[in-house]
Short mmCIF file of C-alpha atoms and ligand atoms in Angstrom, two decimals:
data_model
loop_
_atom_site.label_atom_id
_atom_site.label_comp_id
_atom_site.label_asym_id
_atom_site.label_seq_id
_atom_site.Cartn_x
_atom_site.Cartn_y
_atom_site.Cartn_z
CA MET E 1 -0.21 -0.30 0.14
CA PRO E 2 1.35 3.74 -0.97
CA ASP E 3 2.41 5.71 2.16
CA LYS E 4 0.29 8.07 0.78
CA MET E 5 -2.54 6.38 1.83
CA GLN E 6 -1.79 5.31 5.37
CA VAL E 7 -1.23 9.07 5.79
CA ALA E 8 -4.51 9.57 4.55
CA THR E 9 -5.78 7.80 6.71
CA LEU E 10 -4.60 9.04 10.09
CA ALA E 11 -5.03 12.15 8.60
CA ASN E 12 -9.20 10.81 9.05
CA ASP E 13 -8.89 8.73 11.39
CA ASP E 14 -12.74 8.97 12.04
CA ALA E 15 -14.19 7.85 8.69
CA VAL E 16 -11.36 5.76 6.73
CA GLY E 17 -12.32 2.16 5.45
CA GLU E 18 -15.20 2.17 6.99
CA TYR E 19 -17.73 0.97 4.14
CA VAL E 20 -20.51 2.61 1.18
CA PRO E 21 -19.89 6.43 1.10
CA VAL E 22 -16.65 7.39 3.74
CA ALA E 23 -14.11 4.51 2.33
CA SER E 24 -15.64 5.42 -1.19
CA PHE E 25 -13.77 8.73 -1.22
CA HIS E 26 -11.30 8.26 1.52
CA ASP E 27 -10.36 4.46 1.15
CA ASP E 28 -8.17 3.06 2.87
CA GLY E 29 -8.29 1.39 5.88
CA PHE E 30 -5.61 -0.82 6.83
CA SER E 31 -2.74 0.78 8.85
CA VAL E 32 -2.77 0.50 12.50
CA ALA E 33 -3.06 -1.53 15.13
CA GLU E 34 -1.71 -4.72 13.25
CA GLU E 35 0.38 -4.98 16.26
CA VAL E 36 -1.78 -6.36 18.56
CA ALA E 37 -2.82 -8.92 15.87
CA ASP E 38 1.02 -9.68 15.97
CA ALA E 39 1.44 -9.82 19.11
CA HIS E 40 -1.36 -13.49 19.71
CA GLN E 41 -0.20 -14.66 16.79
CA HIS E 42 3.41 -14.78 18.66
CA HIS E 43 1.58 -17.15 21.48
CA HIS E 44 -0.93 -19.05 19.56
CA HIS E 45 0.10 -21.09 16.26
CA HIS E 46 -3.17 -23.38 16.54
CA HIS E 47 -4.21 -25.26 13.12
CA HIS E 48 -6.81 -26.75 12.08
CA HIS E 49 -10.07 -25.36 9.62
CA GLY E 50 -7.48 -23.26 7.46
CA ALA E 51 -7.72 -19.85 9.71
CA PRO E 52 -5.55 -21.25 12.88
CA ILE E 53 -3.71 -18.04 14.36
CA LEU E 54 -7.03 -16.47 13.86
CA ARG E 55 -9.05 -18.66 15.53
CA ALA E 56 -6.87 -18.19 18.74
CA VAL E 57 -7.15 -14.07 18.44
CA VAL E 58 -10.33 -14.81 18.99
CA GLU E 59 -10.28 -16.68 22.64
CA THR E 60 -8.40 -14.48 23.95
CA ALA E 61 -8.91 -11.13 22.50
CA PRO E 62 -7.85 -8.37 25.39
CA VAL E 63 -11.69 -6.22 25.48
CA LEU E 64 -11.44 -3.02 24.17
CA PRO E 65 -12.59 -0.06 24.05
CA LYS E 66 -16.38 0.57 22.43
CA ASP E 67 -17.07 1.14 19.48
CA LYS E 68 -17.01 4.17 18.26
CA LEU E 69 -19.71 4.62 16.09
CA VAL E 70 -19.13 6.07 11.96
CA TRP E 71 -22.13 9.36 11.71
CA TYR E 72 -21.08 9.58 8.09
CA ASN E 73 -22.74 6.39 7.55
CA ILE E 74 -25.66 5.94 10.29
CA VAL E 75 -26.95 9.10 8.82
CA THR E 76 -26.49 7.67 5.61
CA LEU E 77 -28.26 4.41 6.16
CA THR E 78 -30.79 6.26 8.03
CA LEU E 79 -31.90 8.84 5.33
CA TRP E 80 -31.60 5.92 2.70
CA HIS E 81 -33.89 3.66 4.99
CA ILE E 82 -36.44 6.96 4.78
CA GLY E 83 -36.12 7.29 1.13
CA ALA E 84 -37.13 3.26 0.47
CA LEU E 85 -39.98 4.36 3.28
CA TYR E 86 -41.27 6.90 0.73
CA ALA E 87 -40.84 4.54 -2.14
CA ILE E 88 -42.45 2.38 -0.15
CA ARG E 89 -45.09 5.22 -0.29
CA LEU E 90 -45.83 6.51 -2.95
CA ILE E 91 -45.95 2.84 -4.46
CA CYS E 92 -48.62 2.56 -2.03
CA ALA E 93 -50.15 5.53 -2.99
CA GLY E 94 -50.35 4.34 -7.14
CA ARG E 95 -47.67 7.16 -8.24
CA VAL E 96 -45.54 4.13 -10.05
CA ALA E 97 -46.88 2.69 -12.71
CA SER E 98 -46.52 -1.64 -12.95
CA SER E 99 -43.82 -1.37 -15.72
CA VAL E 100 -41.63 1.10 -13.03
CA SER E 101 -42.24 -1.39 -10.43
CA ALA E 102 -41.41 -4.51 -12.12
CA LEU E 103 -38.55 -1.88 -13.50
CA GLY E 104 -37.21 -1.88 -10.06
CA VAL E 105 -36.80 -5.95 -9.50
CA ALA E 106 -35.67 -6.37 -12.82
CA LEU E 107 -32.66 -3.79 -11.38
CA TRP E 108 -32.24 -5.68 -7.76
CA TRP E 109 -30.97 -8.59 -10.08
CA ALA E 110 -28.52 -6.33 -12.71
CA SER E 111 -27.00 -4.41 -10.20
CA GLY E 112 -27.13 -8.35 -8.19
CA LEU E 113 -25.21 -9.47 -10.51
CA GLY E 114 -22.67 -7.06 -9.78
CA ILE E 115 -21.98 -7.79 -6.64
CA THR E 116 -22.45 -11.12 -7.49
CA ALA E 117 -20.53 -12.53 -9.93
CA GLY E 118 -18.49 -9.50 -10.18
CA ALA E 119 -16.92 -8.38 -6.80
CA HIS E 120 -17.91 -11.48 -5.36
CA ARG E 121 -17.03 -14.16 -6.95
CA LEU E 122 -15.17 -12.43 -10.39
CA TRP E 123 -13.06 -10.36 -8.82
CA ALA E 124 -13.07 -11.67 -4.33
CA HIS E 125 -12.63 -14.93 -5.67
CA LYS E 126 -11.41 -15.45 -8.77
CA SER E 127 -13.03 -18.05 -9.53
CA TYR E 128 -13.09 -17.53 -12.98
CA SER E 129 -11.59 -15.31 -15.95
CA ALA E 130 -14.02 -12.46 -17.87
CA LYS E 131 -13.20 -10.78 -21.12
CA LEU E 132 -12.99 -6.97 -20.94
CA GLU E 133 -16.63 -6.31 -22.08
CA LEU E 134 -18.15 -8.32 -19.82
CA ARG E 135 -16.10 -7.27 -16.83
CA VAL E 136 -16.76 -3.24 -18.39
CA PHE E 137 -20.37 -4.57 -18.25
CA LEU E 138 -19.99 -5.51 -14.72
CA ALA E 139 -18.31 -2.90 -12.88
CA ALA E 140 -21.43 -0.77 -13.96
CA LEU E 141 -23.32 -2.78 -12.47
CA ASN E 142 -21.59 -3.21 -9.67
CA SER E 143 -20.96 0.61 -8.90
CA MET E 144 -25.68 0.79 -9.48
CA ALA E 145 -25.61 -1.57 -6.66
CA PHE E 146 -23.60 1.26 -4.26
CA GLN E 147 -21.82 -0.79 -2.10
CA GLY E 148 -18.42 0.86 -2.00
CA SER E 149 -15.74 0.64 -4.87
CA ILE E 150 -14.56 -2.81 -6.37
CA HIS E 151 -12.06 -3.21 -4.86
CA GLU E 152 -12.56 -1.65 -1.38
CA TRP E 153 -15.81 -5.12 -1.26
CA ALA E 154 -12.89 -7.61 -2.11
CA ARG E 155 -10.57 -6.57 0.38
CA ASP E 156 -13.56 -7.19 2.99
CA HIS E 157 -14.36 -10.23 1.55
CA ARG E 158 -10.82 -11.46 1.75
CA THR E 159 -11.12 -10.77 4.77
CA HIS E 160 -14.01 -11.80 5.49
CA HIS E 161 -13.23 -15.27 4.10
CA LYS E 162 -9.90 -15.36 6.19
CA GLY E 163 -11.00 -13.72 9.28
CA SER E 164 -14.22 -15.92 9.04
CA ASP E 165 -15.78 -15.39 12.36
CA THR E 166 -13.58 -14.50 14.81
CA THR E 167 -12.09 -11.01 16.04
CA ALA E 168 -10.05 -10.44 12.60
CA ASP E 169 -13.65 -10.50 10.24
CA PRO E 170 -15.71 -7.09 9.15
CA HIS E 171 -18.49 -8.37 9.86
CA ASN E 172 -17.67 -11.06 12.91
CA MET E 173 -20.71 -13.37 13.40
CA GLY E 174 -19.81 -13.54 17.18
CA ARG E 175 -21.10 -10.08 17.89
CA GLY E 176 -24.77 -11.32 17.04
CA PHE E 177 -26.85 -10.76 14.23
CA PHE E 178 -27.63 -6.81 14.45
CA PHE E 179 -23.56 -6.57 13.65
CA ALA E 180 -23.24 -8.85 11.39
CA HIS E 181 -25.78 -7.75 9.15
CA MET E 182 -25.04 -4.04 9.39
CA GLY E 183 -24.29 -2.71 12.94
CA TRP E 184 -20.42 -3.67 11.62
CA VAL E 185 -21.48 0.01 8.97
CA CYS E 186 -21.88 1.25 11.63
CA VAL E 187 -18.66 0.80 13.39
CA ARG E 188 -15.02 2.05 13.38
CA LYS E 189 -13.66 -1.97 12.11
CA HIS E 190 -12.41 -4.14 15.19
CA PRO E 191 -8.28 -3.38 14.96
CA ASP E 192 -7.91 -7.08 14.30
CA VAL E 193 -10.32 -6.38 10.53
CA PHE E 194 -7.67 -3.37 10.08
CA ALA E 195 -4.21 -5.97 10.35
CA LEU E 196 -5.90 -8.73 8.68
CA GLY E 197 -6.88 -6.24 5.75
CA ARG E 198 -3.20 -5.53 5.34
CA LYS E 199 -2.34 -8.17 5.39
CA ILE E 200 -4.64 -9.81 1.80
CA PRO E 201 -2.93 -9.67 -1.69
CA MET E 202 -4.67 -7.09 -3.43
CA ASP E 203 -2.72 -6.67 -6.22
CA ASP E 204 -4.38 -8.51 -8.55
CA LEU E 205 -7.27 -6.67 -8.40
CA GLU E 206 -4.94 -3.35 -8.80
CA ALA E 207 -3.46 -4.23 -12.17
CA ASP E 208 -7.19 -4.52 -12.51
CA ALA E 209 -7.22 -1.74 -15.05
CA VAL E 210 -11.20 -1.76 -14.92
CA VAL E 211 -11.64 -1.69 -10.97
CA ALA E 212 -8.81 0.97 -10.42
CA TRP E 213 -10.49 3.00 -13.41
CA GLN E 214 -14.55 1.90 -10.61
CA LYS E 215 -12.51 2.91 -8.44
CA ARG E 216 -10.53 6.27 -9.56
CA HIS E 217 -14.64 7.28 -10.55
CA TYR E 218 -16.49 5.54 -7.78
CA LEU E 219 -18.78 8.64 -6.56
CA LEU E 220 -19.37 9.32 -10.63
CA SER E 221 -20.29 5.72 -11.77
CA VAL E 222 -22.88 5.98 -8.87
CA LEU E 223 -24.45 8.73 -9.07
CA ALA E 224 -24.97 7.60 -13.36
CA MET E 225 -25.95 4.00 -12.36
CA CYS E 226 -27.60 3.60 -9.16
CA TYR E 227 -29.52 7.23 -8.99
CA VAL E 228 -29.71 9.04 -12.96
CA ALA E 229 -30.18 5.96 -14.95
CA PRO E 230 -32.97 4.12 -13.03
CA ALA E 231 -34.95 8.14 -13.03
CA LEU E 232 -34.08 7.54 -16.89
CA LEU E 233 -35.48 4.19 -17.35
CA GLY E 234 -38.40 5.42 -15.57
CA ALA E 235 -39.05 8.31 -17.28
CA TRP E 236 -39.31 5.74 -20.60
CA LEU E 237 -41.30 3.33 -19.32
CA GLN E 238 -43.91 6.21 -17.40
CA GLY E 239 -43.77 9.01 -19.32
CA GLY E 240 -42.94 12.21 -17.94
CA PRO E 241 -40.40 14.03 -14.50
CA ASP E 242 -43.73 11.81 -12.98
CA GLY E 243 -41.68 8.89 -13.74
CA ALA E 244 -38.57 9.89 -13.73
CA TRP E 245 -39.24 11.10 -9.47
CA ALA E 246 -40.70 7.48 -9.60
CA GLY E 247 -38.00 5.68 -10.82
CA PHE E 248 -35.33 7.09 -8.87
CA TRP E 249 -36.69 5.91 -5.55
CA VAL E 250 -38.46 2.71 -6.99
CA ALA E 251 -35.62 1.58 -9.08
CA GLY E 252 -33.08 3.32 -7.81
CA VAL E 253 -33.34 3.94 -3.99
CA LEU E 254 -35.60 1.59 -2.67
CA ARG E 255 -34.11 -1.36 -4.63
CA HIS E 256 -31.20 0.38 -3.41
CA VAL E 257 -31.78 -0.24 0.18
CA TRP E 258 -32.86 -3.40 -0.99
CA VAL E 259 -30.01 -5.17 -2.55
CA LEU E 260 -28.24 -4.07 0.96
CA HIS E 261 -29.86 -6.35 3.14
CA MET E 262 -29.93 -8.94 0.04
CA THR E 263 -26.33 -8.69 0.63
CA TRP E 264 -26.22 -8.43 4.37
CA LEU E 265 -27.98 -11.45 4.17
CA VAL E 266 -25.77 -13.53 3.41
CA ASN E 267 -23.67 -12.79 6.04
CA SER E 268 -26.16 -12.37 8.57
CA ALA E 269 -28.78 -14.74 8.54
CA ALA E 270 -26.93 -17.41 6.43
CA HIS E 271 -23.53 -17.04 8.46
CA MET E 272 -26.50 -18.23 11.02
CA TRP E 273 -29.50 -20.51 10.02
CA GLY E 274 -29.45 -23.54 7.64
CA ASP E 275 -27.78 -26.51 7.62
CA LYS E 276 -23.81 -27.50 7.23
CA PRO E 277 -23.13 -30.48 4.86
CA TYR E 278 -20.04 -29.41 4.59
CA ASP E 279 -18.57 -28.05 6.43
CA PRO E 280 -21.16 -28.92 10.51
CA GLU E 281 -17.75 -27.05 12.82
CA SER E 282 -18.60 -23.12 10.70
CA LYS E 283 -20.71 -21.16 11.21
CA PRO E 284 -21.30 -20.42 7.19
CA SER E 285 -24.63 -22.68 6.04
CA GLU E 286 -26.47 -23.25 3.16
CA ASN E 287 -29.98 -21.31 3.07
CA LEU E 288 -32.72 -20.84 0.43
CA LEU E 289 -34.00 -17.65 1.41
CA VAL E 290 -30.97 -16.08 1.54
CA SER E 291 -30.28 -17.39 -2.13
CA ILE E 292 -33.64 -15.64 -2.94
CA GLY E 293 -32.50 -12.51 -1.82
CA ALA E 294 -28.73 -12.55 -2.48
CA ILE E 295 -30.32 -14.21 -5.69
CA GLY E 296 -28.15 -17.65 -5.08
CA GLU E 297 -25.52 -16.90 -2.54
CA GLY E 298 -27.42 -18.01 0.30
CA TRP E 299 -25.11 -21.94 -0.23
CA HIS E 300 -23.18 -20.34 2.25
CA ASN E 301 -21.73 -23.33 3.65
CA TYR E 302 -20.10 -24.70 0.49
CA HIS E 303 -18.99 -21.63 0.18
CA HIS E 304 -16.51 -21.39 3.23
CA LYS E 305 -15.57 -24.61 2.68
CA PHE E 306 -15.16 -24.10 -1.89
CA PRO E 307 -14.75 -20.40 -2.66
CA SER E 308 -13.19 -21.12 -5.78
CA ASP E 309 -15.96 -22.60 -6.67
CA TYR E 310 -17.36 -20.50 -9.48
CA ALA E 311 -21.02 -21.69 -8.77
CA ALA E 312 -20.49 -20.21 -5.10
CA GLY E 313 -23.23 -23.70 -4.63
CA GLU E 314 -23.03 -27.74 -5.09
CA TYR E 315 -26.02 -27.72 -7.10
CA ASP E 316 -27.55 -25.32 -10.45
CA VAL E 317 -30.75 -24.60 -11.95
CA THR E 318 -30.68 -27.51 -13.76
CA GLN E 319 -30.74 -30.08 -10.43
CA GLY E 320 -33.85 -27.33 -9.33
CA SER E 321 -31.04 -25.45 -6.89
CA TYR E 322 -31.52 -21.44 -7.44
CA ASN E 323 -28.42 -19.66 -8.23
CA PRO E 324 -29.29 -17.73 -11.06
CA THR E 325 -26.08 -15.61 -11.04
CA LYS E 326 -24.33 -19.30 -12.13
CA LEU E 327 -27.01 -19.10 -14.68
CA PHE E 328 -25.63 -15.41 -15.87
CA ILE E 329 -21.64 -16.69 -15.99
CA ASP E 330 -22.22 -20.01 -18.27
CA CYS E 331 -25.01 -17.73 -20.29
CA CYS E 332 -21.35 -15.63 -20.16
CA ALA E 333 -19.49 -17.98 -21.08
CA ALA E 334 -21.30 -19.82 -24.21
CA LEU E 335 -21.40 -16.06 -25.78
CA GLY E 336 -17.49 -16.44 -25.03
CA LEU E 337 -17.49 -14.10 -22.63
CA VAL E 338 -16.11 -16.24 -19.31
CA THR E 339 -13.32 -18.20 -19.65
CA ASP E 340 -11.88 -21.21 -16.78
CA ARG E 341 -14.42 -21.86 -14.53
CA LYS E 342 -13.32 -23.17 -11.66
CA ARG E 343 -16.03 -26.05 -9.98
CA GLN E 344 -14.54 -28.23 -6.82
CA LYS E 345 -15.18 -32.60 -7.94
CA ARG E 346 -18.55 -33.67 -7.60
CA SER E 347 -17.18 -36.70 -6.70
CA THR E 348 -15.78 -35.35 -3.47
CA LEU E 349 -18.79 -34.05 -2.72
CA ALA E 350 -20.89 -36.66 -1.68
CA GLY E 351 -18.73 -37.76 0.30
CA LEU E 352 -18.07 -35.61 2.27
CA ARG E 353 -21.67 -34.92 2.77
CA VAL E 354 -22.35 -38.29 3.89
CA LYS E 355 -19.03 -38.24 5.99
CA ASN E 356 -20.73 -35.75 8.21
CA ALA E 357 -24.18 -36.59 8.10
CA ARG E 358 -23.02 -39.81 9.54
CA LEU E 359 -20.22 -38.47 12.13
CA ALA E 360 -23.72 -35.84 12.96
CA SER E 361 -25.65 -39.77 13.83
CA GLN E 362 -23.08 -41.06 15.64
CA ARG E 363 -22.99 -38.49 17.94
CA GLY E 364 -27.17 -38.21 18.63
CA ASP E 365 -27.15 -34.76 16.92
CA LEU E 366 -28.92 -35.83 13.12
CA THR E 367 -30.99 -33.58 11.55
CA CYS E 368 -33.35 -33.49 9.45
CA LYS E 369 -30.99 -30.73 7.23
CA GLN E 370 -27.84 -33.68 7.59
CA LEU E 371 -30.05 -35.93 6.78
CA ARG E 372 -31.00 -34.75 3.76
CA ALA E 373 -27.21 -34.67 3.11
CA ASP E 374 -27.03 -37.89 3.16
CA ASP E 375 -27.92 -39.26 -0.68
CA SER E 376 -28.33 -42.75 -0.02
CA LEU E 377 -31.27 -41.34 2.86
CA LEU E 378 -32.78 -39.60 -0.12
CA ARG E 379 -33.41 -41.44 -2.55
CA THR E 380 -35.41 -44.34 0.28
CA LEU E 381 -37.11 -41.17 1.35
CA PHE E 382 -37.94 -39.50 -1.97
CA ASP E 383 -38.77 -41.89 -5.33
CA THR E 384 -36.64 -39.68 -7.30
CA ARG E 385 -35.59 -40.33 -10.91
CA GLY E 386 -32.64 -38.21 -10.36
CA ARG E 387 -30.66 -36.24 -9.17
CA GLY E 388 -32.61 -32.78 -10.14
CA ALA E 389 -35.47 -33.67 -8.70
CA ALA E 390 -34.55 -34.72 -5.62
CA VAL E 391 -32.56 -31.58 -4.81
CA LEU E 392 -36.10 -29.70 -5.09
CA VAL E 393 -37.13 -31.24 -3.01
CA GLU E 394 -34.74 -31.16 -0.93
CA ASN E 395 -34.63 -26.71 -1.29
CA MET E 396 -38.37 -27.44 -0.28
CA ALA E 397 -38.01 -29.34 2.99
CA GLN E 398 -35.29 -26.97 3.98
CA LEU E 399 -38.52 -24.42 4.22
CA VAL E 400 -40.52 -27.67 5.84
CA CYS E 401 -38.34 -27.98 8.22
CA PHE E 402 -36.50 -25.57 9.46
CA GLY E 403 -35.62 -26.12 12.63
CA THR E 404 -37.09 -30.05 13.70
CA SER E 405 -35.17 -33.09 14.12
CA SER E 406 -34.99 -35.77 11.88
CA GLU E 407 -37.13 -38.04 14.81
CA ASN E 408 -40.07 -35.66 13.84
CA PHE E 409 -38.60 -35.49 10.23
CA LEU E 410 -40.00 -39.45 9.31
CA GLN E 411 -42.19 -40.04 11.81
ZN1 ZN V 501 -19.42 -15.27 5.05
ZN1 ZN V 502 -16.76 -15.72 -1.00
#
């Protein structure tokens, strides 16, 4: 990291590296307190589950000073939510054409792809390669989502994977649902997050001209994509200033706030609720509802276990699993815009799931969710002709038997 940034960081001590609006303008928070984490790392060298050192840190973390609130972000988030409520009022008052409401849904999915297919699977994880045209397109959609620049988003996310569910996790689930969801945006990052984030290699993204351009012109690109484009499309669909007004509030502001929450649910709900067929010891979980909201990003137990898999889930739409982001990437591949899609070997997965289900059953805490992970049991329970139908039934079963035990399930 250039010295210039560190100076800027220290000068803006209150408001750097915190997330959406602030960090986008100031960047780059990772320069403080690495000594804290270093000190802990010297004392603890456990090796398990991929993030051994950090797990040690969380056990011995000293009592920290009270969280420093980042008022800029709190006020901005509050205003956005008031704006979203106003948009809902407009809809209820009949002042929004159905075409503009449909536009809001379309831009939910479109801007969502800017996060899921773009910032997440392409840039943060490098799980596939994309041609320049597609990278420009995804960067534009990413600006429409207004979740911080790709560079910043990817750095936070790589930190999340490295320090998952420890004090070095930007949205550490150990601090509760609200913190993992949106509280983390409202307070200054934990010193361990800064420390780990500073060690995350970002050279690959610094070498990407599209990422660099979006970072440099972030505010401008957000204004154009998140607000002006929805207003223009609204004017075109509904007509006149009323259409622009409706487009701005519904397909701009309300859609933006909605997508923020759908993304945050991956960090909150999908780190709390759902089954864990791939890594039962971790918090990330397989969550259908989150997948629906975040267009295929709710298969989170799988994703944390195999972060380089471009599908971010074991199954896809052809197997009855909701994963439109994978479908999008596959379509781009068919058009020649995508190459080098990385995928975990299927044969290793079935064995892993069955092993974990058997272990759970031996421990006596086999839930219906883990039971579903056992292919042979599934096939007996549901006389299905193909894996696809079985997965569809599995997903429906997840809704039905959420939280019930296998005994209840089998009765
Ligand atoms: Zn996660
Ligand atoms: Zn990820």
